[in-house]
Short mmCIF file of C-alpha atoms in Angstrom, two decimals:
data_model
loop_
_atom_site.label_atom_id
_atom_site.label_comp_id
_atom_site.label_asym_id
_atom_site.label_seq_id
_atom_site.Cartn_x
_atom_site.Cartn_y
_atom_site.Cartn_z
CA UNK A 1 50.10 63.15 -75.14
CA UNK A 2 51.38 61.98 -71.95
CA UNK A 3 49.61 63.24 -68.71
CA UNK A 4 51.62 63.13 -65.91
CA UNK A 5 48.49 62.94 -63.64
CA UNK A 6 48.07 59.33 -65.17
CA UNK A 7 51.66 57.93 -64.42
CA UNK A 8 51.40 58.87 -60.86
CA UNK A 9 47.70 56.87 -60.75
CA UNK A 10 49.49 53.88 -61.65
CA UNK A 11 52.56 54.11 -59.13
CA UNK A 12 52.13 53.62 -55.41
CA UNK A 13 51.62 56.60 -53.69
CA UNK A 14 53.53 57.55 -50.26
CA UNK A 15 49.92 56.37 -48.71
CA UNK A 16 49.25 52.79 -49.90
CA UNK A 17 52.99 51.99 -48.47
CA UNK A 18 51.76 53.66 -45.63
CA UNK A 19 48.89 51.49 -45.39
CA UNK A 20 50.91 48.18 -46.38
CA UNK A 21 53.38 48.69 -43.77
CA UNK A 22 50.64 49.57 -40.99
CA UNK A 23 48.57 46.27 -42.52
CA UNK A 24 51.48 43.88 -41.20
CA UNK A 25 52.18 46.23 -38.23
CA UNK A 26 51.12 43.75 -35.10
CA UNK A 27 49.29 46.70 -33.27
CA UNK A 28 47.70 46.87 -36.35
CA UNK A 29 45.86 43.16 -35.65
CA UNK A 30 44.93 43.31 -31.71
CA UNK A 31 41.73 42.96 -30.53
CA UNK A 32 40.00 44.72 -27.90
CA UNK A 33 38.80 42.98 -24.66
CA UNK A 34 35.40 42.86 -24.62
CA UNK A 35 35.05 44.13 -20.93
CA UNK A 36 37.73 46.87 -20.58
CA UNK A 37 38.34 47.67 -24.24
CA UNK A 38 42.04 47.03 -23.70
CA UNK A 39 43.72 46.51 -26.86
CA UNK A 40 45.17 43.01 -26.22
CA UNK A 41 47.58 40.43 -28.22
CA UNK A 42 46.30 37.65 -26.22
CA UNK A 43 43.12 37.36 -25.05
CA UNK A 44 40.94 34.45 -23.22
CA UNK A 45 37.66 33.13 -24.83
CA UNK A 46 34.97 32.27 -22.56
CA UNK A 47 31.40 32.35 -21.29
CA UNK A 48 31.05 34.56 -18.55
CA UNK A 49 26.83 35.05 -17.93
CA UNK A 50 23.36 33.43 -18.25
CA UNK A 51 23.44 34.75 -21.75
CA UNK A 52 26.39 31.88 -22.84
CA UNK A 53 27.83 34.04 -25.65
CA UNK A 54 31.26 33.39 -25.98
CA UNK A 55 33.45 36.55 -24.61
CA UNK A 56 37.34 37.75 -25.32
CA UNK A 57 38.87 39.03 -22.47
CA UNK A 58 42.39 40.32 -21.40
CA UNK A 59 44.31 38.13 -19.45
CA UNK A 60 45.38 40.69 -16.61
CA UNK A 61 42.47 42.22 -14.30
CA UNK A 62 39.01 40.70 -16.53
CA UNK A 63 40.04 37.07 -17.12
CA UNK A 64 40.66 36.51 -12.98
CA UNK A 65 37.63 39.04 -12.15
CA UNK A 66 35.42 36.78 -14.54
CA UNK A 67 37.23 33.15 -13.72
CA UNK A 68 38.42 33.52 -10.22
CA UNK A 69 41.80 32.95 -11.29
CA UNK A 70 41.27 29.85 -12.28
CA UNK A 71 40.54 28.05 -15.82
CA UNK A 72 37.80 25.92 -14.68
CA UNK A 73 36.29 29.22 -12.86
CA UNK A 74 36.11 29.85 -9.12
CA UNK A 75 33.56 28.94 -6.55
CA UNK A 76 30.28 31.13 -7.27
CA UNK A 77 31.50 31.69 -11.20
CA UNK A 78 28.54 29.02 -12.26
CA UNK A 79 28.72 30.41 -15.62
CA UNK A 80 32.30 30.48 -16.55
CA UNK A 81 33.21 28.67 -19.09
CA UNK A 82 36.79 28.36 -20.22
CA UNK A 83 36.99 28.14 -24.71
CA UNK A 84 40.52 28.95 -24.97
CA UNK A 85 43.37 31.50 -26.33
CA UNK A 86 43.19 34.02 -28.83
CA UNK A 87 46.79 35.28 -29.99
CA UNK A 88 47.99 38.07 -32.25
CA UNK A 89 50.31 36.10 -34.54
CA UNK A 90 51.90 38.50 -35.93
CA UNK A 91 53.23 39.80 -32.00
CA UNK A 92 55.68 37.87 -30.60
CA UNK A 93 53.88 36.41 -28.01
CA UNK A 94 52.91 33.38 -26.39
CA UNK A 95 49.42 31.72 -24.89
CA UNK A 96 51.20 29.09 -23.23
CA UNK A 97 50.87 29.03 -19.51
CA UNK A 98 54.26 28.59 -18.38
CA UNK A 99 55.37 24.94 -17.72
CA UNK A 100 55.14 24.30 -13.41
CA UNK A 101 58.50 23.66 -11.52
CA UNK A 102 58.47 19.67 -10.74
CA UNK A 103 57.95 18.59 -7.13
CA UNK A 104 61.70 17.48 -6.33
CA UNK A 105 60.17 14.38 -4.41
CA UNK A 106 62.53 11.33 -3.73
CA UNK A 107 60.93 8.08 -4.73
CA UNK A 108 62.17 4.42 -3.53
CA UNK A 109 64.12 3.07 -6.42
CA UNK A 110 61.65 0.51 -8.15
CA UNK A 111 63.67 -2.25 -10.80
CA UNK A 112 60.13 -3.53 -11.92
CA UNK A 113 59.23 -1.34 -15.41
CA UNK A 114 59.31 1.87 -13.51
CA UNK A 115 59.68 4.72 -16.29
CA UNK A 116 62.45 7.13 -15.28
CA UNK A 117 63.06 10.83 -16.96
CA UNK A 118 65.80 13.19 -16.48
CA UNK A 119 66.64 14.73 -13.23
CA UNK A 120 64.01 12.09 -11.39
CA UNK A 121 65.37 11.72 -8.22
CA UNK A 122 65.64 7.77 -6.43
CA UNK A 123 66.85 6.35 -3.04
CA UNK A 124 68.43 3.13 -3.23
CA UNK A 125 70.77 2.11 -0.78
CA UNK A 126 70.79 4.50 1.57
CA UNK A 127 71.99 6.94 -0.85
CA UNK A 128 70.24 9.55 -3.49
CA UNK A 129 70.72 9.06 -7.30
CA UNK A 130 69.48 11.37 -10.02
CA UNK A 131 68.55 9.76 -13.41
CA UNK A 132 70.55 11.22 -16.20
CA UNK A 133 68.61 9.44 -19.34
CA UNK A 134 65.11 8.45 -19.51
CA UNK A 135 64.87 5.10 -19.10
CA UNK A 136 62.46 1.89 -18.17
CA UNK A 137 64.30 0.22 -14.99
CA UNK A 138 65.59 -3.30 -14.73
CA UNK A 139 67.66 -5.15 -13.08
CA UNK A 140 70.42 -3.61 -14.93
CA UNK A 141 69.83 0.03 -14.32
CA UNK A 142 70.01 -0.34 -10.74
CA UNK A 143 71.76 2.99 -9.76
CA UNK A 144 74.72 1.50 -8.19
CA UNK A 145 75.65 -0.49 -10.14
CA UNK A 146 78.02 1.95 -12.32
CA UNK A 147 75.30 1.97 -15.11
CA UNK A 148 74.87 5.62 -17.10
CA UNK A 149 71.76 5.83 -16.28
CA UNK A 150 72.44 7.43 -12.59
CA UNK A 151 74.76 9.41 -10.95
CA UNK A 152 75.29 10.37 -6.99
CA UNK A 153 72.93 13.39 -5.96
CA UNK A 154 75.43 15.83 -5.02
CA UNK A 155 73.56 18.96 -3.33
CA UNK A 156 74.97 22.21 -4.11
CA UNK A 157 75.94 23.86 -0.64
CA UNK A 158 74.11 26.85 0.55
CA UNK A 159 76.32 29.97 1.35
CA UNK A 160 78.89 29.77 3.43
CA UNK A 161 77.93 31.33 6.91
CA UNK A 162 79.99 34.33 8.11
CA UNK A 163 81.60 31.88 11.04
CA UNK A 164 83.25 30.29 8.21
CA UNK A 165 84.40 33.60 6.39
CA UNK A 166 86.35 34.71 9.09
CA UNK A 167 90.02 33.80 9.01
CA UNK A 168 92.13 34.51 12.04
CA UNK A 169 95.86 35.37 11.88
CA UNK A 170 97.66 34.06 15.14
#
C-alpha cells in the first residue's frame, strides 16, 4: 500500500531548492551596517563611542562620518578605533585598499648595496636610467655600463601642439 503522500516527503520539494539556492546566494550573507542599516558586503569594524563596543559599519557615508576619513580616526574622533574588514566571501569583492601610485622621484645612482626594484628611476651621469630588474647595486650594475639591469629613461611626448599639426602647401 503505497501512499503517494509519503514518496513526495522523501523527495525535495520545489522549496528546499529554493532555499539551497538562496543559502549560497551572496545577498543572502550581507550584513547590515550597524548605523544606517545598509545591507553591506564589506563593512569596517571599529569602536566608535565611550561605550568601546566594537561596531560594523559601511564603508561609504558611516565609516568617514565615524573615522574622519581616516583609519587611525580624525582630529576630535578620540574614540575611534580602527579593528579591521569584514567581507562577504561569497561576493566578489575586495577589502583591500587599493595599492598608492609611487612617487616617480629621481634618486642619485648609489653603487654601495642600494636595493633597486622595477621602474625605480636613477641619475647617473647626467642622464636618467630606469631599473628594469630588481637588483642590489655594485660596481657592476652601474647603469651605463651596458648592464641589463638599466635602460635610458625615454619620456613619452605629450601631444603634439596644433602649431605642429598644421602642414602648409606652398
Amino acid at each position: 500500500m503505497d501512499d503517494p503522500e509519503q514518496e513526495s516527503i522523501g523527495s525535495p520539494s520545489a522549496t528546499t531548492k529554493k532555499a539551497s539556492k538562496r543559502s549560497n546566494s551572496p545577498s543572502s550573507h550581507r550584513k547590515p551596517c550597524d548605523l544606517c542599516y545598509k545591507m553591506c558586503d564589506v563593512l569596517v569594524r571599529c569602536r566608535i563611542d565611550e561605550t568601546l563596543i566594537w561596531h560594523l559599519v559601511c564603508t561609504s557615508k558611516c565609516w568617514k562620518q565615524v573615522s574622519g576619513g581616516e583609519i587611525d580616526g580624525g582630529p576630535g574622533k578620540s574614540y575611534y578605533q580602527y579593528g579591521g574588514m569584514w567581507k562577504n566571501k561569497l561576493a566578489g569583492v575586495s577589502a583591500k585598499k587599493p595599492k598608492q601610485k609611487k612617487n616617480s622621484l629621481i634618486r642619485e645612482w648609489n653603487k654601495y648595496g642600494i636595493r633597486y626594484v622595477m621602474n625605480d628611476k636613477v641619475k647617473h651621469a647626467g642622464t636618467i636610467w630606469v631599473c628594469r630588474r630588481s637588483h642590489k647595486s655594485s660596481e657592476t650594475t652601474i647603469p651605463d655600463l651596458g648592464c641589463t639591469y638599466w635602460k635610458e629613461y625615454e619620456k613619452v611626448p605629450d601631444e603634439p601642439s596644433d602649431a605642429e599639426n598644421l602642414h602648409v602647401d606652398t
